[in-house]
Every structure is written in structure tokens, then in C-alpha cells.
């Protein structure tokens, strides 16, 4: 047996060996680059998180100091200072909740609780629940899911609801009153995938920002959306992590000033 192996090895020409070594070292270099990239991303994310945590904590600390330093503070001033503490505490709560949620989704040891559902039923139920939420009162909510779209998908329902919620909330947050929010779905031509679209005709995203919006480390400049409540900046990272765990894909097409179309592709059964 070992003779056979030795004989075979003798036939491997030096050129073949060299090619193999070159391929191996190329793969090692690539793996090393990926590791470096993910380490850089992790440290940028940590720096961003520390920064995002520091701002509300500083505001809370200042407000508490103000109250403690003035035992005779008029009631109206006391009330508005406590309101600052309340608002900033909520920002902290949201940020911490989103960070923990993202950590859980990305944790490889946690599996999804998937079940088989009818795509039409799932999307319709989500949509009609969403329309009862007052945050969409000033938008034209539309659904375009063919009733004869008879495909099943295997999903973790609460997580997939979180995906659609994040995209809907963004569609409302980054669009003016009276604009449309549309949920569309269709089967891919080869019938292997379900394509879900969440579309709005709001402010849109600049071309150079689109490739970064799903990063954990990225928030499009807040200066672009004055007066808008900014979130944790992790909403789309959560969306992307959940879709990836469902073996799906997500992409975004946008024209600045004209709106966004987010496309989710999921395998059908
Ligand atoms: P945030 O908490 O900042 O909304 P997200 O991860 O949900 O974080 O979104 C990342 C960025 O992508 C946002 O800061 C926003 O600039 C941009 N964005 C996301 N969805 C939309 C949309 N529908 N229209 C315009 N911009 C959007």
C-alpha cells in the first residue's frame, strides 16, 4: 500500500508541486486578509459602541449633577431635566438591546427555530398587523403579494418579523408624510426563490453609501436626516445577519431623493 503511494508521489512533477504550494499560500493569504478585516471591523465597532454609549451617559450624568447641585430647582426645570434623563436612558436601552440581539443572531452556537409557513399568509399577516401601528399613519401602506403565490418558506417567524419590521420602520423614518411604503413579493423565474421587496419613495441613500449600510460599523451621516430620530445604527446589520442565517440574500437599490427598494431573496421549499 505504502509502495503504491510512493510510486504515485514520484510522478508529481516539481511544477505541479509548485502550483499547489502557490495555491495554498494564496489561500492562506486570503484567509489572513479576511481575519485582519474582521478584526478591524470588530475594533471599529467597539470604538463606535463606546462612542455611542458615552454620549447618552454624559447627558444623563450632567442632568443628575444639575438636580443634585440645586435642591431648590423649580418644578418645571426639574421636570424637563428628568425628561432628558428619560430620553437618553431610552437611547441607551435601545442600543444595548440591539447589540445583544445582534450578538445572539450572530452566535453560531444558537440555531434558528424554523418552521414551514405559507409565504402569502406570513406576509399578509405581517402587513395587516403593521398597518395597525400608528407610526405608519401618515404613509400610504400598500401590499402587492399575488394570492396565487403558492410557495412555502422555512423561517424563524419572530426573527423574520424583526427583519420586515426594521425595514418598514426605516422606510417610515427616512420618508416624509404622505409617501408610500410597499410590500411586494414574487417567485424567481426558476421557482427556487421567493423575492420580497420593501419599497419607499423617501429620501433615498447616496450611491457611495449603499455598499456600507449593512455593515455593523456604519451609519449614513445623521446630518442628512435632520430632525429624524436616529436608531442604534445596527438595524440593517441585524436584518442582514438574520437573512444570512436563512441562507438568503438582501440588497438595496436606491436613487437619492427618490427612495429605496430593499430586496430579500429566500429559498422556497
Ligand atoms: P439606523 O438606526 O441609523 O436607522 P440602520 O442600520 O437601520 O440604522 O440603517 C443604516 C443607515 O441606512 C441609516 O442610518 C440610514 O441613513 C440608511 N437607511 C436605511 N434604510 C433607509 C431608507 N429606507 N431610506 C433611506 N435611508 C435608509
GROMACS .gro file of C-alpha atoms and ligand atoms in nm:
model
  296
    1UNK     CA    1   0.000   0.000   0.000
    2UNK     CA    2   0.268   0.249   0.105
    3UNK     CA    3   0.468   0.142  -0.203
    4UNK     CA    4   0.181   0.247  -0.422
    5UNK     CA    5   0.168   0.590  -0.262
    6UNK     CA    6   0.543   0.636  -0.301
    7UNK     CA    7   0.526   0.536  -0.663
    8UNK     CA    8   0.244   0.782  -0.725
    9UNK     CA    9   0.430   1.061  -0.548
   10UNK     CA   10   0.725   1.016  -0.779
   11UNK     CA   11   0.502   1.115  -1.070
   12UNK     CA   12   0.417   1.456  -0.924
   13UNK     CA   13   0.634   1.689  -1.123
   14UNK     CA   14   0.806   1.983  -0.947
   15UNK     CA   15   0.586   2.220  -1.150
   16UNK     CA   16   0.268   2.060  -1.009
   17UNK     CA   17   0.411   2.081  -0.656
   18UNK     CA   18   0.494   2.447  -0.709
   19UNK     CA   19   0.142   2.521  -0.840
   20UNK     CA   20  -0.007   2.350  -0.536
   21UNK     CA   21   0.216   2.545  -0.298
   22UNK     CA   22   0.133   2.870  -0.474
   23UNK     CA   23  -0.241   2.796  -0.446
   24UNK     CA   24  -0.202   2.707  -0.077
   25UNK     CA   25  -0.011   3.021   0.006
   26UNK     CA   26  -0.267   3.228  -0.189
   27UNK     CA   27  -0.546   3.073   0.017
   28UNK     CA   28  -0.354   3.136   0.339
   29UNK     CA   29  -0.300   3.498   0.242
   30UNK     CA   30  -0.671   3.536   0.165
   31UNK     CA   31  -0.771   3.381   0.500
   32UNK     CA   32  -0.525   3.610   0.674
   33UNK     CA   33  -0.671   3.914   0.496
   34UNK     CA   34  -1.025   3.811   0.598
   35UNK     CA   35  -0.913   3.768   0.959
   36UNK     CA   36  -0.747   4.111   0.954
   37UNK     CA   37  -1.060   4.266   0.802
   38UNK     CA   38  -1.289   4.115   1.063
   39UNK     CA   39  -1.052   4.222   1.343
   40UNK     CA   40  -1.050   4.577   1.205
   41UNK     CA   41  -1.431   4.572   1.181
   42UNK     CA   42  -1.456   4.447   1.539
   43UNK     CA   43  -1.234   4.724   1.673
   44UNK     CA   44  -1.417   4.991   1.469
   45UNK     CA   45  -1.744   4.854   1.604
   46UNK     CA   46  -1.613   4.862   1.962
   47UNK     CA   47  -1.493   5.221   1.914
   48UNK     CA   48  -1.834   5.319   1.769
   49UNK     CA   49  -2.019   5.147   2.051
   50UNK     CA   50  -1.807   5.315   2.320
   51UNK     CA   51  -1.870   5.648   2.147
   52UNK     CA   52  -2.244   5.584   2.118
   53UNK     CA   53  -2.265   5.476   2.483
   54UNK     CA   54  -2.063   5.772   2.606
   55UNK     CA   55  -2.289   6.043   2.457
   56UNK     CA   56  -2.612   5.946   2.641
   57UNK     CA   57  -2.423   5.859   2.961
   58UNK     CA   58  -2.261   6.206   2.963
   59UNK     CA   59  -2.603   6.369   2.915
   60UNK     CA   60  -2.751   6.161   3.199
   61UNK     CA   61  -2.455   6.240   3.427
   62UNK     CA   62  -2.488   6.617   3.357
   63UNK     CA   63  -2.862   6.611   3.423
   64UNK     CA   64  -2.816   6.418   3.751
   65UNK     CA   65  -2.540   6.660   3.861
   66UNK     CA   66  -2.770   6.955   3.787
   67UNK     CA   67  -3.050   6.813   4.001
   68UNK     CA   68  -2.817   6.720   4.286
   69UNK     CA   69  -2.649   7.061   4.291
   70UNK     CA   70  -2.973   7.255   4.316
   71UNK     CA   71  -3.204   7.140   4.594
   72UNK     CA   72  -3.438   7.433   4.520
   73UNK     CA   73  -3.474   7.367   4.149
   74UNK     CA   74  -3.812   7.493   4.023
   75UNK     CA   75  -4.050   7.208   3.946
   76UNK     CA   76  -4.073   7.289   3.573
   77UNK     CA   77  -3.694   7.282   3.536
   78UNK     CA   78  -3.675   6.964   3.742
   79UNK     CA   79  -3.932   6.802   3.515
   80UNK     CA   80  -3.753   6.893   3.194
   81UNK     CA   81  -3.419   6.772   3.335
   82UNK     CA   82  -3.580   6.441   3.429
   83UNK     CA   83  -3.723   6.420   3.076
   84UNK     CA   84  -3.369   6.447   2.939
   85UNK     CA   85  -3.266   6.157   3.163
   86UNK     CA   86  -3.569   5.958   3.042
   87UNK     CA   87  -3.496   6.020   2.670
   88UNK     CA   88  -3.127   5.941   2.699
   89UNK     CA   89  -3.197   5.626   2.904
   90UNK     CA   90  -3.425   5.503   2.625
   91UNK     CA   91  -3.146   5.560   2.370
   92UNK     CA   92  -2.915   5.352   2.589
   93UNK     CA   93  -3.176   5.077   2.631
   94UNK     CA   94  -3.235   5.056   2.253
   95UNK     CA   95  -2.865   5.045   2.178
   96UNK     CA   96  -2.794   4.774   2.436
   97UNK     CA   97  -3.097   4.568   2.324
   98UNK     CA   98  -2.990   4.586   1.957
   99UNK     CA   99  -2.630   4.498   2.041
  100UNK     CA  100  -2.745   4.194   2.239
  101UNK     CA  101  -2.992   4.089   1.967
  102UNK     CA  102  -2.719   4.110   1.701
  103UNK     CA  103  -2.479   3.916   1.922
  104UNK     CA  104  -2.740   3.638   1.966
  105UNK     CA  105  -2.819   3.618   1.593
  106UNK     CA  106  -2.450   3.602   1.501
  107UNK     CA  107  -2.372   3.344   1.770
  108UNK     CA  108  -2.303   3.026   1.573
  109UNK     CA  109  -2.400   2.801   1.864
  110UNK     CA  110  -2.760   2.933   1.857
  111UNK     CA  111  -2.980   2.782   1.593
  112UNK     CA  112  -3.297   2.930   1.445
  113UNK     CA  113  -3.636   2.789   1.545
  114UNK     CA  114  -3.757   2.738   1.190
  115UNK     CA  115  -4.098   2.629   1.074
  116UNK     CA  116  -4.265   2.587   0.738
  117UNK     CA  117  -4.517   2.857   0.653
  118UNK     CA  118  -4.709   2.978   0.351
  119UNK     CA  119  -4.530   3.287   0.215
  120UNK     CA  120  -4.857   3.466   0.131
  121UNK     CA  121  -5.007   3.402   0.475
  122UNK     CA  122  -4.691   3.515   0.656
  123UNK     CA  123  -4.653   3.835   0.452
  124UNK     CA  124  -5.022   3.927   0.468
  125UNK     CA  125  -5.038   3.874   0.843
  126UNK     CA  126  -4.725   4.083   0.896
  127UNK     CA  127  -4.857   4.361   0.673
  128UNK     CA  128  -5.202   4.385   0.830
  129UNK     CA  129  -5.050   4.384   1.181
  130UNK     CA  130  -4.813   4.663   1.076
  131UNK     CA  131  -5.094   4.881   0.941
  132UNK     CA  132  -5.242   4.899   1.293
  133UNK     CA  133  -4.921   5.065   1.417
  134UNK     CA  134  -4.964   5.444   1.446
  135UNK     CA  135  -4.609   5.510   1.320
  136UNK     CA  136  -4.739   5.438   0.968
  137UNK     CA  137  -5.047   5.662   0.999
  138UNK     CA  138  -4.901   5.926   0.765
  139UNK     CA  139  -4.795   5.681   0.494
  140UNK     CA  140  -4.976   5.503   0.213
  141UNK     CA  141  -4.930   5.140   0.305
  142UNK     CA  142  -4.961   4.903   0.008
  143UNK     CA  143  -4.928   4.530  -0.037
  144UNK     CA  144  -4.873   4.357  -0.370
  145UNK     CA  145  -4.845   3.985  -0.300
  146UNK     CA  146  -5.026   3.763  -0.552
  147UNK     CA  147  -5.274   3.538  -0.371
  148UNK     CA  148  -5.180   3.252  -0.604
  149UNK     CA  149  -4.815   3.271  -0.495
  150UNK     CA  150  -4.836   2.921  -0.357
  151UNK     CA  151  -4.489   2.878  -0.208
  152UNK     CA  152  -4.377   2.774   0.136
  153UNK     CA  153  -4.074   2.908   0.317
  154UNK     CA  154  -3.891   2.770   0.618
  155UNK     CA  155  -3.836   3.056   0.861
  156UNK     CA  156  -3.789   3.156   1.222
  157UNK     CA  157  -4.111   3.360   1.238
  158UNK     CA  158  -4.020   3.612   1.515
  159UNK     CA  159  -3.682   3.678   1.352
  160UNK     CA  160  -3.830   3.724   1.005
  161UNK     CA  161  -4.090   3.960   1.153
  162UNK     CA  162  -3.798   4.155   1.303
  163UNK     CA  163  -3.643   4.179   0.953
  164UNK     CA  164  -3.960   4.322   0.798
  165UNK     CA  165  -4.022   4.550   1.097
  166UNK     CA  166  -3.673   4.701   1.078
  167UNK     CA  167  -3.714   4.765   0.705
  168UNK     CA  168  -4.064   4.911   0.746
  169UNK     CA  169  -3.957   5.135   1.037
  170UNK     CA  170  -3.667   5.265   0.827
  171UNK     CA  171  -3.898   5.321   0.528
  172UNK     CA  172  -4.119   5.537   0.753
  173UNK     CA  173  -3.829   5.705   0.932
  174UNK     CA  174  -3.648   5.812   0.616
  175UNK     CA  175  -3.956   5.928   0.420
  176UNK     CA  176  -4.184   6.227   0.452
  177UNK     CA  177  -4.554   6.226   0.534
  178UNK     CA  178  -4.781   6.103   0.257
  179UNK     CA  179  -4.519   5.879   0.096
  180UNK     CA  180  -4.571   5.513   0.002
  181UNK     CA  181  -4.445   5.204   0.182
  182UNK     CA  182  -4.495   4.897  -0.035
  183UNK     CA  183  -4.453   4.527   0.042
  184UNK     CA  184  -4.418   4.320  -0.278
  185UNK     CA  185  -4.338   3.957  -0.339
  186UNK     CA  186  -4.285   3.730  -0.638
  187UNK     CA  187  -4.131   3.396  -0.722
  188UNK     CA  188  -3.799   3.391  -0.908
  189UNK     CA  189  -3.816   3.270  -1.270
  190UNK     CA  190  -3.667   2.930  -1.182
  191UNK     CA  191  -3.925   2.900  -0.897
  192UNK     CA  192  -3.646   2.827  -0.649
  193UNK     CA  193  -3.660   3.154  -0.459
  194UNK     CA  194  -3.906   3.398  -0.311
  195UNK     CA  195  -3.822   3.763  -0.373
  196UNK     CA  196  -3.963   4.007  -0.118
  197UNK     CA  197  -3.937   4.382  -0.181
  198UNK     CA  198  -3.983   4.663   0.072
  199UNK     CA  199  -4.007   4.989  -0.119
  200UNK     CA  200  -4.043   5.353  -0.028
  201UNK     CA  201  -4.025   5.684  -0.207
  202UNK     CA  202  -3.842   5.871   0.066
  203UNK     CA  203  -3.504   6.044   0.081
  204UNK     CA  204  -3.303   5.751  -0.062
  205UNK     CA  205  -2.939   5.663   0.002
  206UNK     CA  206  -2.634   5.810  -0.179
  207UNK     CA  207  -2.465   5.565  -0.418
  208UNK     CA  208  -2.134   5.554  -0.230
  209UNK     CA  209  -2.312   5.468   0.098
  210UNK     CA  210  -2.522   5.175  -0.026
  211UNK     CA  211  -2.244   4.915  -0.012
  212UNK     CA  212  -2.184   5.000   0.357
  213UNK     CA  213  -2.533   5.023   0.502
  214UNK     CA  214  -2.539   4.658   0.616
  215UNK     CA  215  -2.206   4.693   0.800
  216UNK     CA  216  -2.212   4.678   1.176
  217UNK     CA  217  -1.981   4.973   1.176
  218UNK     CA  218  -2.169   5.212   0.952
  219UNK     CA  219  -2.431   5.483   0.982
  220UNK     CA  220  -2.500   5.720   0.694
  221UNK     CA  221  -2.429   6.074   0.815
  222UNK     CA  222  -2.700   6.188   1.055
  223UNK     CA  223  -2.661   6.538   0.915
  224UNK     CA  224  -2.853   6.407   0.611
  225UNK     CA  225  -3.166   6.342   0.812
  226UNK     CA  226  -3.204   6.640   1.043
  227UNK     CA  227  -3.488   6.609   1.288
  228UNK     CA  228  -3.520   6.234   1.236
  229UNK     CA  229  -3.494   6.007   1.536
  230UNK     CA  230  -3.176   5.814   1.481
  231UNK     CA  231  -3.169   5.450   1.582
  232UNK     CA  232  -2.886   5.238   1.712
  233UNK     CA  233  -2.734   5.214   1.366
  234UNK     CA  234  -2.750   4.834   1.395
  235UNK     CA  235  -3.094   4.780   1.235
  236UNK     CA  236  -2.969   4.673   0.891
  237UNK     CA  237  -2.681   4.470   1.037
  238UNK     CA  238  -2.944   4.272   1.231
  239UNK     CA  239  -3.154   4.232   0.913
  240UNK     CA  240  -2.855   4.109   0.714
  241UNK     CA  241  -2.742   3.864   0.987
  242UNK     CA  242  -3.092   3.710   1.011
  243UNK     CA  243  -3.128   3.676   0.633
  244UNK     CA  244  -2.783   3.515   0.608
  245UNK     CA  245  -2.885   3.259   0.873
  246UNK     CA  246  -3.183   3.171   0.649
  247UNK     CA  247  -2.945   3.110   0.354
  248UNK     CA  248  -3.093   3.414   0.184
  249UNK     CA  249  -2.960   3.740   0.048
  250UNK     CA  250  -3.051   4.106   0.085
  251UNK     CA  251  -2.966   4.402  -0.136
  252UNK     CA  252  -3.070   4.762  -0.174
  253UNK     CA  253  -3.130   4.978  -0.480
  254UNK     CA  254  -3.177   5.346  -0.430
  255UNK     CA  255  -3.186   5.676  -0.613
  256UNK     CA  256  -3.109   5.970  -0.391
  257UNK     CA  257  -3.422   6.176  -0.338
  258UNK     CA  258  -3.647   5.911  -0.489
  259UNK     CA  259  -3.650   5.629  -0.238
  260UNK     CA  260  -3.521   5.281  -0.167
  261UNK     CA  261  -3.605   4.927  -0.266
  262UNK     CA  262  -3.476   4.651  -0.038
  263UNK     CA  263  -3.486   4.305  -0.194
  264UNK     CA  264  -3.478   3.988   0.015
  265UNK     CA  265  -3.430   3.652  -0.155
  266UNK     CA  266  -3.519   3.335   0.035
  267UNK     CA  267  -3.507   2.974  -0.080
  268UNK     CA  268  -3.853   2.816  -0.119
  269UNK     CA  269  -3.941   2.457  -0.033
  270LIG     P1  270  -3.029   5.349   1.185
  270LIG     O1  271  -3.052   5.310   1.327
  270LIG     O2  272  -2.929   5.460   1.168
  270LIG     O3  273  -3.157   5.371   1.108
  270LIG     P2  274  -2.990   5.115   1.016
  270LIG     O4  275  -2.887   5.009   1.023
  270LIG     O5  276  -3.133   5.072   1.026
  270LIG     O6  277  -2.952   5.222   1.126
  270LIG     O7  278  -2.971   5.191   0.879
  270LIG     C1  279  -2.839   5.234   0.842
  270LIG     C2  280  -2.847   5.361   0.760
  270LIG     O8  281  -2.906   5.332   0.632
  270LIG     C3  282  -2.937   5.467   0.823
  270LIG     O9  283  -2.860   5.549   0.909
  270LIG     C4  284  -2.992   5.542   0.703
  270LIG    O10  285  -2.908   5.650   0.671
  270LIG     C5  286  -2.986   5.442   0.589
  270LIG     N1  287  -3.121   5.388   0.556
  270LIG     C6  288  -3.172   5.269   0.592
  270LIG     N2  289  -3.295   5.249   0.541
  270LIG     C7  290  -3.323   5.360   0.468
  270LIG     C8  291  -3.435   5.401   0.387
  270LIG     N3  292  -3.542   5.325   0.371
  270LIG     N4  293  -3.427   5.522   0.325
  270LIG     C9  294  -3.317   5.600   0.340
  270LIG     N5  295  -3.207   5.567   0.414
  270LIG    C10  296  -3.210   5.448   0.478
   0.00000   0.00000   0.00000
